[in-house]
PDB file of C-alpha atoms in Angstrom:
ATOM      1  CA  MET A  55     147.085  83.603  72.200  1.00 38.00           C
ATOM      2  CA  ALA A  56     146.098  86.456  69.938  1.00 38.00           C
ATOM      3  CA  THR A  57     143.393  88.828  72.000  1.00 36.00           C
ATOM      4  CA  ASP A  58     141.230  88.754  68.483  1.00 43.00           C
ATOM      5  CA  GLY A  59     140.441  85.377  68.866  1.00 49.00           C
ATOM      6  CA  SER A  60     142.062  84.336  65.089  1.00 79.00           C
ATOM      7  CA  VAL A  61     144.505  82.102  66.348  1.00 94.00           C
ATOM      8  CA  LEU A  62     143.249  78.993  67.534  1.00 96.00           C
ATOM      9  CA  SER A  63     144.509  76.531  70.251  1.00 96.00           C
ATOM     10  CA  GLY A  64     143.729  73.757  72.885  1.00 96.00           C
ATOM     11  CA  ALA A  65     140.565  72.273  72.364  1.00 97.00           C
ATOM     12  CA  ARG A  66     139.251  74.473  69.850  1.00 97.00           C
ATOM     13  CA  LEU A  67     142.032  73.884  67.628  1.00 97.00           C
ATOM     14  CA  ARG A  68     141.407  70.153  67.853  1.00 97.00           C
ATOM     15  CA  THR A  69     137.518  71.065  67.126  1.00 97.00           C
ATOM     16  CA  TRP A  70     138.179  73.010  64.021  1.00 97.00           C
ATOM     17  CA  ARG A  71     140.852  70.254  63.046  1.00 98.00           C
ATOM     18  CA  TRP A  72     138.347  67.380  63.217  1.00 98.00           C
ATOM     19  CA  ALA A  73     135.653  69.709  61.420  1.00 98.00           C
ATOM     20  CA  ALA A  74     138.206  70.007  58.578  1.00 98.00           C
ATOM     21  CA  VAL A  75     138.741  66.094  58.604  1.00 98.00           C
ATOM     22  CA  ALA A  76     135.161  65.878  58.534  1.00 98.00           C
ATOM     23  CA  THR A  77     134.376  68.108  55.712  1.00 98.00           C
ATOM     24  CA  ALA A  78     136.906  66.328  53.922  1.00 98.00           C
ATOM     25  CA  VAL A  79     135.474  62.706  54.340  1.00 98.00           C
ATOM     26  CA  LEU A  80     131.800  64.163  53.670  1.00 98.00           C
ATOM     27  CA  GLY A  81     132.852  66.283  50.664  1.00 98.00           C
ATOM     28  CA  LEU A  82     134.690  62.885  49.429  1.00 98.00           C
ATOM     29  CA  ALA A  83     131.268  60.589  50.039  1.00 98.00           C
ATOM     30  CA  LEU A  84     129.057  63.603  48.679  1.00 98.00           C
ATOM     31  CA  ASP A  85     131.571  63.799  45.470  1.00 98.00           C
ATOM     32  CA  GLN A  86     131.610  59.922  44.751  1.00 98.00           C
ATOM     33  CA  ILE A  87     127.811  59.241  45.572  1.00 98.00           C
ATOM     34  CA  THR A  88     127.012  61.770  42.919  1.00 98.00           C
ATOM     35  CA  LYS A  89     129.029  60.242  40.606  1.00 98.00           C
ATOM     36  CA  ALA A  90     127.785  56.804  40.877  1.00 98.00           C
ATOM     37  CA  LEU A  91     124.171  58.360  40.703  1.00 98.00           C
ATOM     38  CA  ALA A  92     125.330  60.260  37.607  1.00 98.00           C
ATOM     39  CA  VAL A  93     127.275  56.904  36.092  1.00 98.00           C
ATOM     40  CA  THR A  94     123.891  54.505  36.621  1.00 98.00           C
ATOM     41  CA  ARG A  95     120.987  57.184  35.895  1.00 98.00           C
ATOM     42  CA  LEU A  96     122.082  59.722  33.342  1.00 98.00           C
ATOM     43  CA  ASP A  97     121.678  59.307  29.455  1.00 97.00           C
ATOM     44  CA  PRO A  98     124.800  61.010  27.906  1.00 95.00           C
ATOM     45  CA  ALA A  99     122.742  61.515  24.796  1.00 96.00           C
ATOM     46  CA  ASP A 100     119.726  62.767  26.513  1.00 97.00           C
ATOM     47  CA  PRO A 101     120.634  65.268  29.085  1.00 97.00           C
ATOM     48  CA  PRO A 102     117.945  66.485  31.114  1.00 97.00           C
ATOM     49  CA  GLY A 103     117.471  70.566  32.291  1.00 97.00           C
ATOM     50  CA  TYR A 104     116.745  72.161  34.939  1.00 97.00           C
ATOM     51  CA  LEU A 105     116.233  75.866  36.096  1.00 97.00           C
ATOM     52  CA  GLY A 106     114.981  76.830  32.481  1.00 96.00           C
ATOM     53  CA  GLY A 107     117.941  75.062  30.565  1.00 95.00           C
ATOM     54  CA  LEU A 108     120.578  76.956  32.905  1.00 97.00           C
ATOM     55  CA  LEU A 109     121.594  73.596  34.214  1.00 98.00           C
ATOM     56  CA  HIS A 110     122.083  70.142  32.267  1.00 98.00           C
ATOM     57  CA  LEU A 111     123.007  66.828  33.837  1.00 98.00           C
ATOM     58  CA  GLN A 112     125.332  65.909  31.086  1.00 97.00           C
ATOM     59  CA  LEU A 113     127.294  62.918  31.820  1.00 98.00           C
ATOM     60  CA  LEU A 114     131.335  63.222  30.410  1.00 97.00           C
ATOM     61  CA  ARG A 115     134.202  61.228  31.305  1.00 97.00           C
ATOM     62  CA  ASN A 116     137.333  63.734  31.515  1.00 95.00           C
ATOM     63  CA  SER A 117     140.728  62.323  31.520  1.00 94.00           C
ATOM     64  CA  GLY A 118     142.433  66.042  31.597  1.00 91.00           C
ATOM     65  CA  ALA A 119     142.438  68.578  34.091  1.00 89.00           C
ATOM     66  CA  ALA A 120     139.573  71.893  34.089  1.00 83.00           C
ATOM     67  CA  PHE A 121     138.081  72.502  30.850  1.00 75.00           C
ATOM     68  CA  SER A 122     139.611  69.017  29.505  1.00 81.00           C
ATOM     69  CA  MET A 123     143.099  70.615  29.439  1.00 86.00           C
ATOM     70  CA  GLY A 124     145.748  68.059  29.479  1.00 89.00           C
ATOM     71  CA  SER A 125     143.829  65.182  28.505  1.00 89.00           C
ATOM     72  CA  GLY A 126     147.207  63.304  27.547  1.00 90.00           C
ATOM     73  CA  ALA A 127     148.760  63.782  30.606  1.00 94.00           C
ATOM     74  CA  THR A 128     146.352  61.715  32.820  1.00 95.00           C
ATOM     75  CA  VAL A 129     149.262  60.171  34.645  1.00 96.00           C
ATOM     76  CA  VAL A 130     151.035  63.775  35.569  1.00 96.00           C
ATOM     77  CA  ILE A 131     147.892  65.001  36.870  1.00 96.00           C
ATOM     78  CA  SER A 132     146.922  62.364  39.163  1.00 97.00           C
ATOM     79  CA  LEU A 133     150.607  62.224  40.448  1.00 97.00           C
ATOM     80  CA  PHE A 134     150.453  66.025  41.041  1.00 97.00           C
ATOM     81  CA  ALA A 135     146.538  65.448  42.956  1.00 97.00           C
ATOM     82  CA  ALA A 136     148.251  62.773  44.992  1.00 98.00           C
ATOM     83  CA  ALA A 137     151.326  64.961  45.994  1.00 98.00           C
ATOM     84  CA  ALA A 138     148.858  68.003  46.755  1.00 98.00           C
ATOM     85  CA  LEU A 139     146.915  65.546  48.808  1.00 98.00           C
ATOM     86  CA  VAL A 140     149.893  64.434  50.995  1.00 98.00           C
ATOM     87  CA  VAL A 141     151.248  68.050  51.223  1.00 98.00           C
ATOM     88  CA  VAL A 142     147.636  69.558  52.377  1.00 98.00           C
ATOM     89  CA  ALA A 143     147.169  66.580  54.555  1.00 98.00           C
ATOM     90  CA  VAL A 144     150.508  66.039  56.339  1.00 98.00           C
ATOM     91  CA  VAL A 145     152.043  69.823  56.169  1.00 98.00           C
ATOM     92  CA  VAL A 146     149.440  72.097  55.392  1.00 97.00           C
ATOM     93  CA  LEU A 147     146.444  70.839  58.058  1.00 98.00           C
ATOM     94  CA  PRO A 148     148.813  70.127  60.856  1.00 97.00           C
ATOM     95  CA  ARG A 149     150.134  73.492  60.994  1.00 97.00           C
ATOM     96  CA  ALA A 150     146.755  75.575  60.139  1.00 97.00           C
ATOM     97  CA  ARG A 151     145.857  77.348  63.233  1.00 96.00           C
ATOM     98  CA  HIS A 152     142.818  79.580  61.631  1.00 96.00           C
ATOM     99  CA  ARG A 153     139.276  78.244  61.478  1.00 95.00           C
ATOM    100  CA  TRP A 154     139.242  79.575  57.424  1.00 95.00           C
ATOM    101  CA  SER A 155     142.529  77.924  56.988  1.00 96.00           C
ATOM    102  CA  LEU A 156     141.037  74.693  58.217  1.00 98.00           C
ATOM    103  CA  VAL A 157     137.835  74.654  56.629  1.00 97.00           C
ATOM    104  CA  ALA A 158     140.024  75.767  53.369  1.00 98.00           C
ATOM    105  CA  CYS A 159     142.189  72.513  54.104  1.00 98.00           C
ATOM    106  CA  GLY A 160     138.911  70.458  54.227  1.00 98.00           C
ATOM    107  CA  MET A 161     137.235  71.676  51.520  1.00 98.00           C
ATOM    108  CA  LEU A 162     140.529  71.173  49.454  1.00 98.00           C
ATOM    109  CA  LEU A 163     140.864  67.871  50.829  1.00 98.00           C
ATOM    110  CA  ALA A 164     137.138  66.996  49.756  1.00 98.00           C
ATOM    111  CA  GLY A 165     137.705  67.947  46.254  1.00 98.00           C
ATOM    112  CA  VAL A 166     141.237  66.682  45.285  1.00 98.00           C
ATOM    113  CA  SER A 167     140.685  63.245  47.088  1.00 98.00           C
ATOM    114  CA  GLY A 168     137.554  63.149  44.932  1.00 98.00           C
ATOM    115  CA  ASN A 169     138.739  63.380  41.805  1.00 98.00           C
ATOM    116  CA  LEU A 170     141.946  61.678  42.685  1.00 98.00           C
ATOM    117  CA  THR A 171     139.743  58.574  43.649  1.00 98.00           C
ATOM    118  CA  ASP A 172     138.513  58.562  39.939  1.00 98.00           C
ATOM    119  CA  ARG A 173     141.940  58.890  38.638  1.00 97.00           C
ATOM    120  CA  LEU A 174     142.637  55.871  40.857  1.00 98.00           C
ATOM    121  CA  LEU A 175     139.509  53.452  39.996  1.00 97.00           C
ATOM    122  CA  ARG A 176     137.963  54.458  37.419  1.00 97.00           C
ATOM    123  CA  ALA A 177     138.952  53.028  33.725  1.00 97.00           C
ATOM    124  CA  PRO A 178     141.202  52.965  32.134  1.00 96.00           C
ATOM    125  CA  GLY A 179     143.203  52.145  34.832  1.00 96.00           C
ATOM    126  CA  VAL A 180     145.349  53.305  38.153  1.00 97.00           C
ATOM    127  CA  LEU A 181     146.573  56.843  37.312  1.00 96.00           C
ATOM    128  CA  ARG A 182     144.845  56.972  34.052  1.00 96.00           C
ATOM    129  CA  GLY A 183     141.029  56.904  35.303  1.00 97.00           C
ATOM    130  CA  HIS A 184     138.717  59.426  33.684  1.00 97.00           C
ATOM    131  CA  VAL A 185     137.104  61.676  36.088  1.00 98.00           C
ATOM    132  CA  VAL A 186     133.344  61.627  35.953  1.00 98.00           C
ATOM    133  CA  ASP A 187     131.751  64.818  35.172  1.00 98.00           C
ATOM    134  CA  PHE A 188     127.885  65.791  34.856  1.00 98.00           C
ATOM    135  CA  PHE A 189     127.097  69.316  36.167  1.00 98.00           C
ATOM    136  CA  ALA A 190     126.686  71.408  32.851  1.00 97.00           C
ATOM    137  CA  LEU A 191     126.121  75.197  32.424  1.00 97.00           C
ATOM    138  CA  PRO A 192     125.813  77.127  29.137  1.00 96.00           C
ATOM    139  CA  HIS A 193     129.410  78.428  27.577  1.00 94.00           C
ATOM    140  CA  PHE A 194     131.071  76.656  30.865  1.00 93.00           C
ATOM    141  CA  ALA A 195     132.817  73.546  31.586  1.00 92.00           C
ATOM    142  CA  VAL A 196     131.261  70.308  32.602  1.00 96.00           C
ATOM    143  CA  PHE A 197     132.407  69.617  36.760  1.00 97.00           C
ATOM    144  CA  ASN A 198     131.212  67.606  39.618  1.00 98.00           C
ATOM    145  CA  VAL A 199     131.121  68.214  43.299  1.00 98.00           C
ATOM    146  CA  ALA A 200     134.955  67.231  43.769  1.00 98.00           C
ATOM    147  CA  ASP A 201     135.436  70.816  41.218  1.00 97.00           C
ATOM    148  CA  ILE A 202     132.994  72.748  43.237  1.00 98.00           C
ATOM    149  CA  PHE A 203     134.795  72.155  46.683  1.00 98.00           C
ATOM    150  CA  ILE A 204     138.241  72.883  44.458  1.00 98.00           C
ATOM    151  CA  THR A 205     136.926  76.394  43.401  1.00 97.00           C
ATOM    152  CA  ALA A 206     135.304  77.186  46.473  1.00 98.00           C
ATOM    153  CA  THR A 207     138.198  76.777  48.118  1.00 98.00           C
ATOM    154  CA  ALA A 208     140.348  79.071  45.663  1.00 97.00           C
ATOM    155  CA  VAL A 209     137.335  81.573  46.382  1.00 97.00           C
ATOM    156  CA  LEU A 210     138.196  81.150  50.242  1.00 97.00           C
ATOM    157  CA  VAL A 211     141.489  81.532  49.868  1.00 96.00           C
ATOM    158  CA  ILE A 212     141.384  85.014  47.833  1.00 96.00           C
ATOM    159  CA  ALA A 213     138.766  85.952  50.395  1.00 95.00           C
ATOM    160  CA  MET A 214     141.097  85.755  53.248  1.00 93.00           C
ATOM    161  CA  SER A 215     144.023  87.119  51.301  1.00 93.00           C
ATOM    162  CA  PHE A 216     141.729  90.415  50.505  1.00 92.00           C
ATOM    163  CA  PHE A 217     140.058  90.474  53.679  1.00 88.00           C
ATOM    164  CA  GLY A 218     142.331  89.326  56.201  1.00 76.00           C
ATOM    165  CA  GLY A 219     142.518  86.961  58.966  1.00 60.00           C
ATOM    166  CA  ASP A 220     140.306  84.796  61.001  1.00 53.00           C
ATOM    167  CA  SER A 221     138.849  87.098  63.527  1.00 45.00           C
ATOM    168  CA  ALA A 222     135.323  87.692  64.232  1.00 39.00           C
ATOM    169  CA  SER A 223     135.329  91.252  63.694  1.00 38.00           C
ATOM    170  CA  GLY A 224     136.566  90.565  60.364  1.00 42.00           C
ATOM    171  CA  LYS A 225     139.489  92.651  60.736  1.00 46.00           C
ATOM    172  CA  ARG A 226     143.194  91.604  59.682  1.00 49.00           C
ATOM    173  CA  PRO A 227     144.657  90.458  62.755  1.00 49.00           C
ATOM    174  CA  GLN A 228     147.563  92.389  64.428  1.00 50.00           C
ATOM    175  CA  GLY A 229     150.148  90.429  65.479  1.00 48.00           C
ATOM    176  CA  SER A 230     153.336  91.009  67.766  1.00 41.00           C
ATOM    177  CA  GLY A 231     155.641  88.466  65.713  1.00 44.00           C
ATOM    178  CA  GLY A 232     155.963  86.235  67.889  1.00 42.00           C
ATOM    179  CA  ALA A 233     154.708  82.991  68.685  1.00 44.00           C
ATOM    180  CA  ASP A 234     151.347  83.867  70.408  1.00 44.00           C
ATOM    181  CA  ASP A 235     149.811  84.867  66.736  1.00 45.00           C
ATOM    182  CA  GLY A 236     151.790  81.751  64.996  1.00 45.00           C
ATOM    183  CA  ARG A 237     154.017  84.011  62.950  1.00 44.00           C
ATOM    184  CA  GLU A 238     157.742  83.970  62.823  1.00 44.00           C
ATOM    185  CA  GLY A 239     158.988  87.726  62.916  1.00 42.00           C
ATOM    186  CA  SER A 240     157.407  90.660  60.700  1.00 41.00           C
ATOM    187  CA  ARG A 241     156.701  90.233  57.045  1.00 38.00           C
TER     188      ARG A 241
END
């Protein structure tokens, strides 16, 4: 094990993996609960405004991806999301050994599964369902909790790439290239 504490193993690794799974499950639940509330309580013709008009709760149903791009490719987007979900859950999460990588996996699973659930269960049908979006900021896309999780994951991954590994000191781990630090060979 690396001396800087960045590579997890044993009980600590299992704890962080369970934390990633809990993040995914709780994030999915939060996303679906907020969408259910938006559908039942928001009037699309009269969106309430908050924070001096900075935030509106505008109910929209999005058949496309971010910024409603690809609205004619809903099935392709759904299949891509399903593949991404499987890859993160089956390949990436079991191999992750750093706490921030595990946090990123949990958040990404929450976000992808939240929007994929809409695509599978909402009208007009399986793989063609429209995603419920309801947070609206001025001059920006309308989004949901799942989108927040996906964006936060992207920010975390970018931060990890700039600031290095997961050590408590914030320094990039200096590995020997051996099995101890989770790397095979040098870069």
